[in-house]
Structure formats: C-alpha cells, structure tokens
Amino acid sequence: MIDITEETAEGLLEIRATGRVTEQDYETILIPALTRALDWGAPVRLLYQVGPDFEGYSAGALWADARLGLKHWRGFGKIAVVTDSDKIEAGVRMFGFTLPCPVRTFGLDEIDAARLWLRESLGTIHFEEIGADTLQVQLIGRLDSASYKTRSPDLDAYAAAHDRFRLMVDLRRFEGWQGPSALGEHVNLVRHHRHQPYRVAVVGDKSWMKLAETLLPLMLDAKAKYFDEDDYAAGRAWLLT
C-alpha cells in the first residue's frame, strides 16, 4: 500500500510504500495527492520511501505508474528515493537520468538528508541592465525548468522593449542544468530571441564554457566572445565598446 506522510503548500510530498502496491493505491491515494500538489502551482518535490517490508508492485500498479509519469512528466521539481534495496537503487540510477528533474537515492538512515536536499533551493536566473541596450544575465546554481518558466517573462519584456541589445552572460556561479528539460528550456529561450542580441560576452570558470564562443554565433545573429572569470571587467568593456 501507499501512505501519504506529508504534504505542504510548497509542493513537498512524502509517500511511503509498504507491502504490495496496487493500482487502487495509485487511483485512491497517490494520484489525488499528486493532483493536490500540482494545484498549488509549484513543481512537486517528491520523497518516495521504500522500506524493508515492501513486497513489490502489481501489474496494474506498474501500468498506473507509467501513466502517471507520462501525464505529469514536467510537474516534478526533484525526486528523492529513500531505500536500502540495492535493486531499487540500481533501477533509479539506471533510469533516473531520463527524467526531466534531478533524482537522488538515499539510505533509510539518510531520510533527513533527503528532506534537506528536497528543500534546498534550485538555481536561479538574475537579470540586470548594465548599460544602454545592455542586459546582464546571471545563471546561478543548478537550473531546473521551473527557473526558466519563472524568469522567461522578464527577458521577454526586456526584449519587447529593445529591438536589438547587447548581452552579458555571467556563468561564474553556474553549476549546470537539472535534467534534460531544463536544458531544453534554455535552448528554446535562446532560439526565441535569436535575432535580438548582436553582441554577446560570456564570462565563465569552466573549460566547457569556452564553447559558447563557437556555438552562440551558430544560434544567434550575434558576435560572441568568451572571457575567463578573472577577465569579467575586460568582457564588460568589450561588450560596451
């Protein structure tokens, strides 16, 4: 069966699987709880606890799980699986990368660490106008798709007020994307505004970020140049020239 052990208005949902999980558990317990969590408007942060008394899923439960995942594919912000089962942990590690959100496994004695990880804030995007027709975008932390959905309207508003503009992309505190959907949101945002930036300076602290100098001109109608983190001032000067 499935028990709901915690629900919060911030989209945090904790469930515990015991015994044999059936399709009825999904229909009467999990799906209504997930629907309530989604109605709050925040990406769902799910803690899924599987104890030693867990006996497995019925065939109907497996089908219900597949339908649930497909229907709410983009509704999850983070998923923590808490278990001491090597089999379940191996399955999560094997297929977790296909999900559009961060997924981590924790031992049963690490449930507090799992809760802390779920409550940790994800990355954020910060916009600042640093000159006439010049916008600085800072990518901070590990970004999920919700980060883009939250901040995209701000970029859209700036772009609507400027036919063309210069762009400073600050990656010095950027740690990457939280799954393929976040990367997809990033690419879609670049494509949507591809004709507006005409000069782009990228400042970063990792070797792979240097690829921006080569890739951005292929995606944008712009000249791009990369600067190492210690050369931020030089990058800004080049941009404003």
mmCIF file of C-alpha atoms in Angstrom:
data_model
loop_
_atom_site.group_PDB
_atom_site.id
_atom_site.type_symbol
_atom_site.label_atom_id
_atom_site.label_comp_id
_atom_site.label_asym_id
_atom_site.label_seq_id
_atom_site.Cartn_x
_atom_site.Cartn_y
_atom_site.Cartn_z
ATOM 1 C CA MET A 1 0.000 0.000 0.000
ATOM 2 C CA ILE A 2 0.939 3.676 -0.234
ATOM 3 C CA ASP A 3 0.732 6.120 2.669
ATOM 4 C CA ILE A 4 0.976 9.899 2.360
ATOM 5 C CA THR A 5 3.201 11.021 5.236
ATOM 6 C CA GLU A 6 3.485 14.735 4.444
ATOM 7 C CA GLU A 7 2.004 17.344 2.104
ATOM 8 C CA THR A 8 2.880 21.036 2.072
ATOM 9 C CA ALA A 9 1.734 24.063 0.117
ATOM 10 C CA GLU A 10 5.292 24.417 -1.219
ATOM 11 C CA GLY A 11 4.795 21.277 -3.301
ATOM 12 C CA LEU A 12 6.582 18.880 -0.954
ATOM 13 C CA LEU A 13 5.027 15.422 -0.990
ATOM 14 C CA GLU A 14 6.248 12.441 1.052
ATOM 15 C CA ILE A 15 4.956 8.935 0.458
ATOM 16 C CA ARG A 16 5.831 5.528 1.887
ATOM 17 C CA ALA A 17 5.391 2.228 0.048
ATOM 18 C CA THR A 18 4.802 -0.880 2.175
ATOM 19 C CA GLY A 19 3.625 -4.383 1.431
ATOM 20 C CA ARG A 20 2.316 -4.816 -2.106
ATOM 21 C CA VAL A 21 1.403 -1.669 -4.027
ATOM 22 C CA THR A 22 -1.686 -1.995 -6.214
ATOM 23 C CA GLU A 23 -3.410 0.036 -8.887
ATOM 24 C CA GLN A 24 -6.047 1.007 -6.304
ATOM 25 C CA ASP A 25 -3.313 2.640 -4.195
ATOM 26 C CA TYR A 26 -2.471 4.851 -7.155
ATOM 27 C CA GLU A 27 -6.089 5.672 -8.014
ATOM 28 C CA THR A 28 -7.312 6.428 -4.486
ATOM 29 C CA ILE A 29 -4.205 7.720 -2.673
ATOM 30 C CA LEU A 30 -1.225 8.768 -4.794
ATOM 31 C CA ILE A 31 -2.921 10.384 -7.800
ATOM 32 C CA PRO A 32 -5.259 12.578 -5.676
ATOM 33 C CA ALA A 33 -2.289 13.661 -3.519
ATOM 34 C CA LEU A 34 -0.189 14.475 -6.569
ATOM 35 C CA THR A 35 -3.085 16.389 -8.129
ATOM 36 C CA ARG A 36 -3.401 18.486 -4.978
ATOM 37 C CA ALA A 37 0.343 19.167 -5.003
ATOM 38 C CA LEU A 38 0.264 20.241 -8.658
ATOM 39 C CA ASP A 39 -2.712 22.511 -7.984
ATOM 40 C CA TRP A 40 -0.537 24.525 -5.600
ATOM 41 C CA GLY A 41 1.408 25.661 -8.652
ATOM 42 C CA ALA A 42 4.951 24.768 -7.559
ATOM 43 C CA PRO A 43 6.950 21.870 -9.040
ATOM 44 C CA VAL A 44 6.377 18.794 -6.896
ATOM 45 C CA ARG A 45 9.283 17.691 -4.712
ATOM 46 C CA LEU A 46 8.650 14.032 -4.032
ATOM 47 C CA LEU A 47 10.162 11.872 -1.303
ATOM 48 C CA TYR A 48 9.458 8.217 -2.069
ATOM 49 C CA GLN A 49 10.319 5.922 0.837
ATOM 50 C CA VAL A 50 10.550 2.179 0.221
ATOM 51 C CA GLY A 51 11.125 0.210 3.427
ATOM 52 C CA PRO A 52 12.271 -3.363 4.013
ATOM 53 C CA ASP A 53 8.630 -4.540 4.234
ATOM 54 C CA PHE A 54 7.950 -3.523 0.630
ATOM 55 C CA GLU A 55 6.853 -6.544 -1.440
ATOM 56 C CA GLY A 56 6.600 -5.073 -4.926
ATOM 57 C CA TYR A 57 4.050 -3.727 -7.428
ATOM 58 C CA SER A 58 1.084 -5.424 -9.005
ATOM 59 C CA ALA A 59 0.873 -5.355 -12.806
ATOM 60 C CA GLY A 60 -1.875 -2.753 -12.581
ATOM 61 C CA ALA A 61 0.269 -0.577 -10.320
ATOM 62 C CA LEU A 62 3.147 -0.666 -12.789
ATOM 63 C CA TRP A 63 0.810 0.461 -15.569
ATOM 64 C CA ALA A 64 -0.646 3.195 -13.342
ATOM 65 C CA ASP A 65 2.885 4.343 -12.506
ATOM 66 C CA ALA A 66 3.772 4.607 -16.194
ATOM 67 C CA ARG A 67 0.587 6.589 -16.961
ATOM 68 C CA LEU A 68 1.192 8.874 -14.003
ATOM 69 C CA GLY A 69 4.756 9.627 -15.088
ATOM 70 C CA LEU A 70 3.752 10.406 -18.671
ATOM 71 C CA LYS A 71 0.813 12.597 -17.660
ATOM 72 C CA HIS A 72 2.802 14.685 -15.178
ATOM 73 C CA TRP A 73 6.192 14.487 -16.919
ATOM 74 C CA ARG A 74 7.026 18.160 -16.340
ATOM 75 C CA GLY A 75 5.322 18.503 -12.976
ATOM 76 C CA PHE A 76 8.194 17.318 -10.773
ATOM 77 C CA GLY A 77 10.962 19.530 -9.386
ATOM 78 C CA LYS A 78 13.010 16.899 -7.521
ATOM 79 C CA ILE A 79 12.588 13.252 -6.589
ATOM 80 C CA ALA A 80 14.346 11.602 -3.631
ATOM 81 C CA VAL A 81 14.090 7.814 -3.369
ATOM 82 C CA VAL A 82 14.817 6.559 0.155
ATOM 83 C CA THR A 83 15.557 2.841 0.309
ATOM 84 C CA ASP A 84 18.063 0.217 1.392
ATOM 85 C CA SER A 85 17.166 -2.019 -1.555
ATOM 86 C CA ASP A 86 20.130 -2.411 -3.888
ATOM 87 C CA LYS A 87 17.753 -3.461 -6.664
ATOM 88 C CA ILE A 88 15.619 -0.329 -6.400
ATOM 89 C CA GLU A 89 18.672 1.910 -6.066
ATOM 90 C CA ALA A 90 20.213 0.342 -9.173
ATOM 91 C CA GLY A 91 16.976 0.903 -11.096
ATOM 92 C CA VAL A 92 16.869 4.562 -10.105
ATOM 93 C CA ARG A 93 20.492 5.069 -11.106
ATOM 94 C CA MET A 94 19.892 3.333 -14.432
ATOM 95 C CA PHE A 95 16.742 5.210 -15.469
ATOM 96 C CA GLY A 96 16.788 8.367 -13.343
ATOM 97 C CA PHE A 97 18.705 10.339 -15.963
ATOM 98 C CA THR A 98 15.734 10.015 -18.348
ATOM 99 C CA LEU A 99 13.500 12.037 -16.025
ATOM 100 C CA PRO A 100 13.186 15.802 -16.556
ATOM 101 C CA CYS A 101 14.217 16.622 -12.982
ATOM 102 C CA PRO A 102 17.000 15.766 -10.506
ATOM 103 C CA VAL A 103 16.677 12.310 -8.917
ATOM 104 C CA ARG A 104 18.787 11.057 -5.999
ATOM 105 C CA THR A 105 18.785 7.946 -3.840
ATOM 106 C CA PHE A 106 19.300 7.889 -0.067
ATOM 107 C CA GLY A 107 19.529 5.099 2.504
ATOM 108 C CA LEU A 108 16.737 4.692 5.047
ATOM 109 C CA ASP A 109 19.003 6.176 7.708
ATOM 110 C CA GLU A 110 19.522 9.237 5.465
ATOM 111 C CA ILE A 111 15.886 10.328 5.275
ATOM 112 C CA ASP A 112 16.630 13.656 6.975
ATOM 113 C CA ALA A 113 19.360 14.326 4.395
ATOM 114 C CA ALA A 114 16.830 13.520 1.654
ATOM 115 C CA ARG A 115 14.347 16.017 3.129
ATOM 116 C CA LEU A 116 17.065 18.663 3.334
ATOM 117 C CA TRP A 117 18.048 18.055 -0.302
ATOM 118 C CA LEU A 118 14.431 18.392 -1.431
ATOM 119 C CA ARG A 119 14.037 21.670 0.430
ATOM 120 C CA GLU A 120 17.268 23.165 -0.910
ATOM 121 C CA SER A 121 16.568 25.910 -3.410
ATOM 122 C CA LEU A 122 17.340 25.177 -7.007
ATOM 123 C CA GLY A 123 19.222 27.552 -9.220
ATOM 124 C CA THR A 124 18.026 30.970 -10.267
ATOM 125 C CA ILE A 125 18.378 33.409 -13.164
ATOM 126 C CA HIS A 126 19.110 37.051 -12.431
ATOM 127 C CA PHE A 127 18.673 39.936 -14.896
ATOM 128 C CA GLU A 128 20.290 43.371 -14.615
ATOM 129 C CA GLU A 129 20.500 46.247 -17.075
ATOM 130 C CA ILE A 130 24.166 47.338 -17.024
ATOM 131 C CA GLY A 131 24.108 49.992 -19.762
ATOM 132 C CA ALA A 132 22.072 51.408 -22.590
ATOM 133 C CA ASP A 133 20.574 48.500 -24.532
ATOM 134 C CA THR A 134 22.791 46.143 -22.499
ATOM 135 C CA LEU A 135 21.461 43.297 -20.382
ATOM 136 C CA GLN A 136 23.392 41.053 -17.999
ATOM 137 C CA VAL A 137 22.039 37.554 -17.357
ATOM 138 C CA GLN A 138 23.476 35.578 -14.436
ATOM 139 C CA LEU A 139 22.857 31.844 -14.299
ATOM 140 C CA ILE A 140 23.303 30.748 -10.684
ATOM 141 C CA GLY A 141 23.417 27.217 -9.277
ATOM 142 C CA ARG A 142 21.810 24.235 -10.988
ATOM 143 C CA LEU A 143 18.835 25.332 -13.033
ATOM 144 C CA ASP A 144 15.616 23.400 -13.436
ATOM 145 C CA SER A 145 12.886 24.020 -15.999
ATOM 146 C CA ALA A 146 10.850 25.999 -13.452
ATOM 147 C CA SER A 147 13.690 28.534 -13.199
ATOM 148 C CA TYR A 148 13.257 29.341 -16.884
ATOM 149 C CA LYS A 149 9.460 29.417 -16.732
ATOM 150 C CA THR A 150 9.615 31.823 -13.789
ATOM 151 C CA ARG A 151 12.109 34.260 -15.302
ATOM 152 C CA SER A 152 11.422 34.000 -19.048
ATOM 153 C CA PRO A 153 8.654 36.656 -18.887
ATOM 154 C CA ASP A 154 11.240 39.169 -17.606
ATOM 155 C CA LEU A 155 13.505 38.514 -20.569
ATOM 156 C CA ASP A 156 10.528 38.631 -22.912
ATOM 157 C CA ALA A 157 9.556 42.039 -21.524
ATOM 158 C CA TYR A 158 13.087 43.400 -21.947
ATOM 159 C CA ALA A 159 13.309 42.039 -25.487
ATOM 160 C CA ALA A 160 9.933 43.581 -26.368
ATOM 161 C CA ALA A 161 11.291 46.997 -25.375
ATOM 162 C CA HIS A 162 14.567 46.636 -27.329
ATOM 163 C CA ASP A 163 14.786 45.698 -30.999
ATOM 164 C CA ARG A 164 18.474 44.758 -30.607
ATOM 165 C CA PHE A 165 20.624 44.658 -27.493
ATOM 166 C CA ARG A 166 23.994 43.598 -26.105
ATOM 167 C CA LEU A 167 24.123 40.652 -23.747
ATOM 168 C CA MET A 168 26.487 39.741 -20.905
ATOM 169 C CA VAL A 169 26.122 36.097 -19.825
ATOM 170 C CA ASP A 170 27.696 35.540 -16.402
ATOM 171 C CA LEU A 171 28.344 31.828 -15.756
ATOM 172 C CA ARG A 172 30.781 32.179 -12.867
ATOM 173 C CA ARG A 173 28.299 30.683 -10.385
ATOM 174 C CA PHE A 174 26.566 28.363 -12.829
ATOM 175 C CA GLU A 175 26.632 24.632 -11.971
ATOM 176 C CA GLY A 176 24.648 23.158 -14.837
ATOM 177 C CA TRP A 177 21.113 22.035 -15.645
ATOM 178 C CA GLN A 178 18.825 19.868 -13.547
ATOM 179 C CA GLY A 179 17.919 17.346 -16.238
ATOM 180 C CA PRO A 180 17.215 17.438 -19.978
ATOM 181 C CA SER A 181 14.026 19.502 -19.703
ATOM 182 C CA ALA A 182 15.950 22.412 -18.168
ATOM 183 C CA LEU A 183 18.492 22.290 -20.983
ATOM 184 C CA GLY A 184 15.603 22.188 -23.449
ATOM 185 C CA GLU A 185 14.053 25.287 -21.874
ATOM 186 C CA HIS A 186 17.425 27.043 -22.190
ATOM 187 C CA VAL A 187 17.737 26.188 -25.889
ATOM 188 C CA ASN A 188 14.147 27.254 -26.566
ATOM 189 C CA LEU A 189 14.764 30.598 -24.859
ATOM 190 C CA VAL A 190 17.863 31.220 -26.970
ATOM 191 C CA ARG A 191 16.008 30.323 -30.156
ATOM 192 C CA HIS A 192 13.072 32.554 -29.288
ATOM 193 C CA HIS A 193 15.313 35.641 -29.025
ATOM 194 C CA ARG A 194 17.990 34.589 -31.512
ATOM 195 C CA HIS A 195 17.654 37.697 -33.730
ATOM 196 C CA GLN A 196 17.894 40.341 -30.987
ATOM 197 C CA PRO A 197 21.320 40.119 -29.294
ATOM 198 C CA TYR A 198 24.013 41.453 -31.612
ATOM 199 C CA ARG A 199 27.000 41.256 -29.283
ATOM 200 C CA VAL A 200 27.416 38.652 -26.512
ATOM 201 C CA ALA A 201 30.116 38.401 -23.861
ATOM 202 C CA VAL A 202 30.271 35.156 -21.886
ATOM 203 C CA VAL A 203 32.188 35.004 -18.610
ATOM 204 C CA GLY A 204 32.802 31.607 -17.026
ATOM 205 C CA ASP A 205 35.049 29.497 -14.869
ATOM 206 C CA LYS A 206 34.948 26.080 -16.572
ATOM 207 C CA SER A 207 36.684 24.920 -19.718
ATOM 208 C CA TRP A 208 33.495 23.694 -21.442
ATOM 209 C CA MET A 209 32.016 27.189 -21.211
ATOM 210 C CA LYS A 210 34.547 28.352 -23.797
ATOM 211 C CA LEU A 211 32.439 26.509 -26.374
ATOM 212 C CA ALA A 212 29.966 29.387 -26.155
ATOM 213 C CA GLU A 213 32.273 31.488 -28.307
ATOM 214 C CA THR A 214 31.892 28.957 -31.119
ATOM 215 C CA LEU A 215 28.307 27.802 -30.592
ATOM 216 C CA LEU A 216 26.493 31.056 -29.890
ATOM 217 C CA PRO A 217 27.156 32.612 -33.340
ATOM 218 C CA LEU A 218 25.556 29.488 -34.814
ATOM 219 C CA MET A 219 22.420 30.010 -32.727
ATOM 220 C CA LEU A 220 22.273 33.809 -32.565
ATOM 221 C CA ASP A 221 22.641 36.606 -35.075
ATOM 222 C CA ALA A 222 25.474 37.953 -32.929
ATOM 223 C CA LYS A 223 29.205 38.209 -32.390
ATOM 224 C CA ALA A 224 30.270 36.317 -29.255
ATOM 225 C CA LYS A 225 33.431 36.272 -27.180
ATOM 226 C CA TYR A 226 34.383 34.239 -24.101
ATOM 227 C CA PHE A 227 36.265 35.605 -21.091
ATOM 228 C CA ASP A 228 37.656 33.738 -18.096
ATOM 229 C CA GLU A 229 36.251 34.588 -14.675
ATOM 230 C CA ASP A 230 39.164 36.897 -13.822
ATOM 231 C CA ASP A 231 38.529 38.881 -17.011
ATOM 232 C CA TYR A 232 34.983 39.988 -16.200
ATOM 233 C CA ALA A 233 35.917 43.664 -16.452
ATOM 234 C CA ALA A 234 37.543 43.069 -19.832
ATOM 235 C CA GLY A 235 34.446 41.235 -21.048
ATOM 236 C CA ARG A 236 32.179 44.045 -19.957
ATOM 237 C CA ALA A 237 34.444 46.625 -21.624
ATOM 238 C CA TRP A 238 34.451 44.630 -24.872
ATOM 239 C CA LEU A 239 30.688 44.342 -24.755
ATOM 240 C CA LEU A 240 30.143 48.047 -24.250
ATOM 241 C CA THR A 241 32.657 49.098 -26.904
#
